[in-house]
Amino acid sequence: MAEPGFFITFEGGEGAGKTTQIARLASKLREKGYNVVVTREPGGSPGAEAVRAVLLSGAVEPLGARMEAVLFAAARLDHIEQVIRPAVERGAIVLCDRFLDSSRVYQGVTGGVDRTFMAELEHATVNGSMPDLTLVFDLDPEVGLGRAFVRRGDHTPDRFEKEGLAIHQERRHAFLAIAAAEPERCVVIDAGRDAALVEDDVTDAVFAALTERSIKSLNDVAGV
Ligand code: TYD
């Protein structure tokens, strides 16, 4: 992603605790004087939030995973142009709850949309706005779905939560495969532990990445 800001995404299965950890990290970063923008996908901009409602209601499901993939991509393009890129360009740290890797996993791997088509969509939307850092929250799906169930209360599960355990297991492996393939961008966080321990790992990963970036910037200034 273009400097001077920093773009961090949070990925993983259902009920992995991303939202809680994003809120904690945001306050920690703000305390240190960083300008922080918290956002999410699908959604994050007015246009993308409209698409979110349609996608999560399940209304698009009968039209197929390819149609869903296109709509997630359309929402992402709007979100990048309206929110993410401007924020990074003005020097903010953007914390985004789900992004591109969710499409790769949910629409690509478990949705069965072919790789070439997914790569073309990715190129048309994300090109030039890849995250600087992605934290992959790894959790046994049985635990995650249980947490999502408690969080949801009386509400019915959304389009993706309601799918069977085997599909959620496949997604877990797909997220881990992405992290293994792109170790320079991804850090796996063991999300099955106490929230305070998860928070420590998130803090360490983020501050290490920020430190690395600022060293690079200093070197640039010094002409190294
Ligand atoms: P949300 O309620 O935001 O879920 P969570 O709290 O688990 O992040 O719902 C987002 C759902 O949309 C989630 O099940 C994952 C799915 N999704 C995709 O299928 N593809 C995508 O590209 C994105 C961003 C999300």
Short mmCIF file of C-alpha atoms and ligand atoms in Angstrom, two decimals:
data_model
loop_
_atom_site.label_atom_id
_atom_site.label_comp_id
_atom_site.label_asym_id
_atom_site.label_seq_id
_atom_site.Cartn_x
_atom_site.Cartn_y
_atom_site.Cartn_z
CA MET A 1 0.00 0.00 0.00
CA ALA A 2 1.16 3.56 -0.68
CA GLU A 3 2.87 5.31 2.22
CA PRO A 4 2.65 7.24 4.54
CA GLY A 5 -0.10 5.29 6.35
CA PHE A 6 -0.41 1.61 7.16
CA PHE A 7 -3.12 -0.85 6.16
CA ILE A 8 -3.84 -3.81 8.47
CA THR A 9 -6.46 -6.49 7.84
CA PHE A 10 -7.91 -9.04 10.25
CA GLU A 11 -9.02 -12.37 8.85
CA GLY A 12 -10.27 -15.75 10.03
CA GLY A 13 -13.39 -17.81 10.58
CA GLU A 14 -16.59 -17.00 12.46
CA GLY A 15 -16.43 -15.98 16.13
CA ALA A 16 -12.63 -15.61 16.17
CA GLY A 17 -12.76 -12.40 18.23
CA LYS A 18 -11.48 -10.05 15.53
CA THR A 19 -13.89 -7.24 16.35
CA THR A 20 -12.96 -7.15 20.05
CA GLN A 21 -9.26 -7.19 19.27
CA ILE A 22 -9.59 -4.45 16.65
CA ALA A 23 -11.29 -2.19 19.21
CA ARG A 24 -8.54 -2.83 21.79
CA LEU A 25 -5.77 -2.26 19.27
CA ALA A 26 -7.41 0.93 18.02
CA SER A 27 -7.42 2.45 21.53
CA LYS A 28 -3.84 1.39 22.13
CA LEU A 29 -2.69 2.98 18.88
CA ARG A 30 -4.67 6.16 19.53
CA GLU A 31 -3.11 6.43 23.01
CA LYS A 32 0.26 6.41 21.28
CA GLY A 33 -0.83 9.28 19.06
CA TYR A 34 -1.60 7.41 15.86
CA ASN A 35 -4.49 8.46 13.65
CA VAL A 36 -6.61 5.28 13.37
CA VAL A 37 -9.50 4.38 11.06
CA VAL A 38 -11.54 1.28 11.96
CA THR A 39 -13.57 -0.27 9.18
CA ARG A 40 -14.98 -3.60 8.00
CA GLU A 41 -16.01 -5.71 5.03
CA PRO A 42 -18.37 -6.30 3.47
CA GLY A 43 -19.18 -2.64 4.00
CA GLY A 44 -17.17 0.27 5.33
CA SER A 45 -18.50 2.87 2.88
CA PRO A 46 -22.15 3.81 2.24
CA GLY A 47 -22.22 2.01 -1.13
CA ALA A 48 -20.55 -1.11 0.25
CA GLU A 49 -22.83 -1.19 3.32
CA ALA A 50 -25.84 -1.34 0.97
CA VAL A 51 -24.28 -4.35 -0.77
CA ARG A 52 -23.48 -5.92 2.65
CA ALA A 53 -27.14 -6.09 3.59
CA VAL A 54 -27.98 -7.89 0.36
CA LEU A 55 -25.08 -10.35 0.65
CA LEU A 56 -25.54 -11.32 4.29
CA SER A 57 -29.31 -11.73 3.95
CA GLY A 58 -28.63 -14.65 1.61
CA ALA A 59 -30.63 -13.01 -1.21
CA VAL A 60 -27.74 -13.53 -3.64
CA GLU A 61 -27.04 -17.14 -2.62
CA PRO A 62 -29.41 -18.69 -5.19
CA LEU A 63 -27.62 -16.76 -7.93
CA GLY A 64 -24.36 -18.58 -7.22
CA ALA A 65 -20.92 -18.01 -5.71
CA ARG A 66 -19.68 -16.19 -8.81
CA MET A 67 -22.37 -13.56 -8.43
CA GLU A 68 -21.51 -13.23 -4.73
CA ALA A 69 -17.82 -12.88 -5.60
CA VAL A 70 -18.57 -10.02 -8.01
CA LEU A 71 -20.69 -8.22 -5.43
CA PHE A 72 -18.06 -8.60 -2.69
CA ALA A 73 -15.55 -7.20 -5.18
CA ALA A 74 -17.83 -4.29 -6.12
CA ALA A 75 -18.28 -3.43 -2.45
CA ARG A 76 -14.50 -3.68 -1.93
CA LEU A 77 -13.71 -1.37 -4.82
CA ASP A 78 -16.01 1.31 -3.39
CA HIS A 79 -14.61 0.80 0.10
CA ILE A 80 -11.01 1.12 -1.11
CA GLU A 81 -11.70 4.23 -3.16
CA GLN A 82 -13.93 6.00 -0.63
CA VAL A 83 -12.30 5.05 2.67
CA ILE A 84 -9.14 2.94 2.72
CA ARG A 85 -6.91 4.63 0.13
CA PRO A 86 -7.70 8.22 1.22
CA ALA A 87 -7.04 7.29 4.86
CA VAL A 88 -3.69 5.65 4.10
CA GLU A 89 -2.71 8.57 1.89
CA ARG A 90 -3.28 11.02 4.73
CA GLY A 91 -1.13 8.88 7.05
CA ALA A 92 -3.72 6.94 9.05
CA ILE A 93 -3.45 3.38 10.28
CA VAL A 94 -6.44 1.53 8.81
CA LEU A 95 -7.75 -1.50 10.71
CA CYS A 96 -10.10 -3.51 8.52
CA ASP A 97 -12.24 -6.41 9.77
CA ARG A 98 -11.99 -8.86 6.82
CA PHE A 99 -10.77 -8.02 3.32
CA LEU A 100 -9.47 -9.76 0.24
CA ASP A 101 -8.49 -13.04 1.94
CA SER A 102 -12.12 -13.62 2.97
CA SER A 103 -13.08 -13.54 -0.72
CA ARG A 104 -10.25 -15.91 -1.60
CA VAL A 105 -11.44 -18.34 1.06
CA TYR A 106 -15.26 -18.02 1.13
CA GLN A 107 -15.90 -17.44 -2.59
CA GLY A 108 -12.74 -18.99 -4.05
CA VAL A 109 -12.01 -22.07 -1.95
CA THR A 110 -15.34 -23.06 -0.38
CA GLY A 111 -17.49 -21.26 -2.97
CA GLY A 112 -15.68 -23.00 -5.82
CA VAL A 113 -15.27 -19.90 -8.01
CA ASP A 114 -12.35 -20.60 -10.32
CA ARG A 115 -8.91 -19.20 -9.59
CA THR A 116 -8.52 -17.21 -12.79
CA PHE A 117 -11.80 -15.42 -12.31
CA MET A 118 -10.94 -14.66 -8.65
CA ALA A 119 -7.50 -13.37 -9.69
CA GLU A 120 -9.05 -11.08 -12.30
CA LEU A 121 -11.51 -9.68 -9.77
CA GLU A 122 -8.67 -9.17 -7.33
CA HIS A 123 -6.64 -7.35 -9.94
CA ALA A 124 -9.56 -5.07 -10.81
CA THR A 125 -10.27 -4.13 -7.20
CA VAL A 126 -7.33 -4.49 -4.84
CA ASN A 127 -4.45 -3.86 -7.19
CA GLY A 128 -2.14 -1.34 -5.51
CA SER A 129 -4.00 -1.50 -2.19
CA MET A 130 -2.75 -4.74 -0.71
CA PRO A 131 -2.63 -4.79 3.09
CA ASP A 132 0.75 -4.06 4.68
CA LEU A 133 -0.05 -6.60 7.39
CA THR A 134 -2.70 -9.29 7.76
CA LEU A 135 -3.44 -10.96 11.08
CA VAL A 136 -5.01 -14.38 10.53
CA PHE A 137 -7.07 -15.33 13.59
CA ASP A 138 -6.88 -19.10 13.82
CA LEU A 139 -9.50 -20.96 15.81
CA ASP A 140 -11.18 -24.36 15.92
CA PRO A 141 -14.47 -23.69 14.03
CA GLU A 142 -16.48 -25.56 16.66
CA VAL A 143 -15.35 -23.03 19.24
CA GLY A 144 -15.84 -20.10 16.84
CA LEU A 145 -19.36 -21.11 15.83
CA GLY A 146 -20.25 -21.54 19.52
CA ARG A 147 -19.05 -18.00 20.23
CA ALA A 148 -20.94 -16.64 17.20
CA PHE A 149 -24.07 -18.43 18.47
CA VAL A 150 -23.81 -16.80 21.91
CA ARG A 151 -23.11 -13.37 20.36
CA ARG A 152 -26.08 -13.65 18.01
CA GLY A 153 -28.66 -14.37 20.72
CA ASP A 154 -32.10 -14.82 19.19
CA HIS A 155 -31.07 -13.79 15.68
CA THR A 156 -30.81 -16.36 12.92
CA PRO A 157 -27.32 -17.13 11.60
CA ASP A 158 -26.27 -15.15 8.51
CA ARG A 159 -25.73 -16.61 5.03
CA PHE A 160 -22.23 -17.88 5.83
CA GLU A 161 -22.51 -18.77 9.55
CA LYS A 162 -25.25 -21.28 8.85
CA GLU A 163 -23.04 -23.55 6.74
CA GLY A 164 -21.84 -26.95 8.01
CA LEU A 165 -18.80 -27.60 10.17
CA ALA A 166 -16.82 -29.29 7.37
CA ILE A 167 -17.00 -26.09 5.31
CA HIS A 168 -15.77 -24.01 8.24
CA GLN A 169 -12.89 -26.50 8.72
CA GLU A 170 -11.98 -26.10 5.05
CA ARG A 171 -11.97 -22.31 5.48
CA ARG A 172 -9.67 -22.59 8.48
CA HIS A 173 -7.16 -24.56 6.41
CA ALA A 174 -7.50 -22.16 3.50
CA PHE A 175 -6.67 -19.14 5.71
CA LEU A 176 -3.64 -20.99 7.10
CA ALA A 177 -2.52 -21.84 3.56
CA ILE A 178 -2.65 -18.16 2.59
CA ALA A 179 -0.59 -17.25 5.67
CA ALA A 180 1.98 -19.92 4.81
CA ALA A 181 2.18 -18.74 1.19
CA GLU A 182 2.58 -15.05 2.10
CA PRO A 183 4.64 -14.96 5.31
CA GLU A 184 5.89 -11.43 4.61
CA ARG A 185 2.33 -10.10 4.86
CA CYS A 186 0.59 -12.54 7.23
CA VAL A 187 0.95 -13.37 10.92
CA VAL A 188 -1.13 -16.22 12.39
CA ILE A 189 -2.68 -15.44 15.77
CA ASP A 190 -3.83 -18.31 17.99
CA ALA A 191 -7.33 -17.01 18.74
CA GLY A 192 -8.36 -19.95 20.93
CA ARG A 193 -6.79 -18.46 24.05
CA ASP A 194 -7.80 -15.92 26.62
CA ALA A 195 -8.52 -12.50 25.03
CA ALA A 196 -5.69 -10.85 27.02
CA LEU A 197 -3.12 -13.27 25.57
CA VAL A 198 -4.48 -12.78 22.05
CA GLU A 199 -4.24 -9.03 22.61
CA ASP A 200 -0.54 -9.35 23.55
CA ASP A 201 0.21 -11.19 20.31
CA VAL A 202 -1.76 -8.70 18.23
CA THR A 203 0.06 -5.78 19.88
CA ASP A 204 3.48 -7.40 19.33
CA ALA A 205 2.79 -8.17 15.67
CA VAL A 206 1.47 -4.70 14.90
CA PHE A 207 4.17 -2.74 16.71
CA ALA A 208 6.90 -4.91 15.16
CA ALA A 209 5.51 -4.13 11.71
CA LEU A 210 5.18 -0.42 12.47
CA THR A 211 8.72 -0.28 13.82
CA GLU A 212 10.01 -2.01 10.73
CA ARG A 213 8.21 0.51 8.57
CA SER A 214 9.49 3.53 10.46
CA ILE A 215 13.07 2.23 10.30
CA LYS A 216 12.65 1.95 6.55
CA SER A 217 11.33 5.50 6.41
CA LEU A 218 14.28 6.81 8.44
CA ASN A 219 16.65 5.04 6.11
CA ASP A 220 14.88 6.60 3.18
CA VAL A 221 15.22 10.05 4.70
CA ALA A 222 18.92 9.43 5.37
CA GLY A 223 19.35 8.27 1.81
CA VAL A 224 20.50 4.75 2.82
P1 TYD B 1 -19.75 -10.46 9.61
O1 TYD B 1 -21.00 -10.41 10.40
O2 TYD B 1 -19.02 -9.19 9.36
O3 TYD B 1 -18.85 -11.63 10.15
P2 TYD B 1 -17.61 -11.77 11.09
O4 TYD B 1 -17.99 -11.18 12.41
O5 TYD B 1 -17.44 -13.25 11.11
O6 TYD B 1 -16.46 -11.07 10.41
O7 TYD B 1 -20.14 -11.17 8.24
C1 TYD B 1 -19.29 -11.23 7.17
C2 TYD B 1 -19.52 -12.55 6.46
O8 TYD B 1 -19.23 -12.37 5.07
C3 TYD B 1 -18.61 -13.63 6.99
O9 TYD B 1 -19.34 -14.83 7.12
C4 TYD B 1 -17.59 -13.80 5.88
C5 TYD B 1 -18.30 -13.34 4.64
N1 TYD B 1 -17.42 -12.75 3.62
C6 TYD B 1 -17.25 -13.39 2.40
O10 TYD B 1 -17.85 -14.44 2.18
N2 TYD B 1 -16.44 -12.82 1.45
C7 TYD B 1 -15.80 -11.63 1.65
O11 TYD B 1 -15.06 -11.14 0.76
C8 TYD B 1 -15.98 -10.97 2.92
C9 TYD B 1 -15.31 -9.66 3.18
C10 TYD B 1 -16.81 -11.56 3.87
#
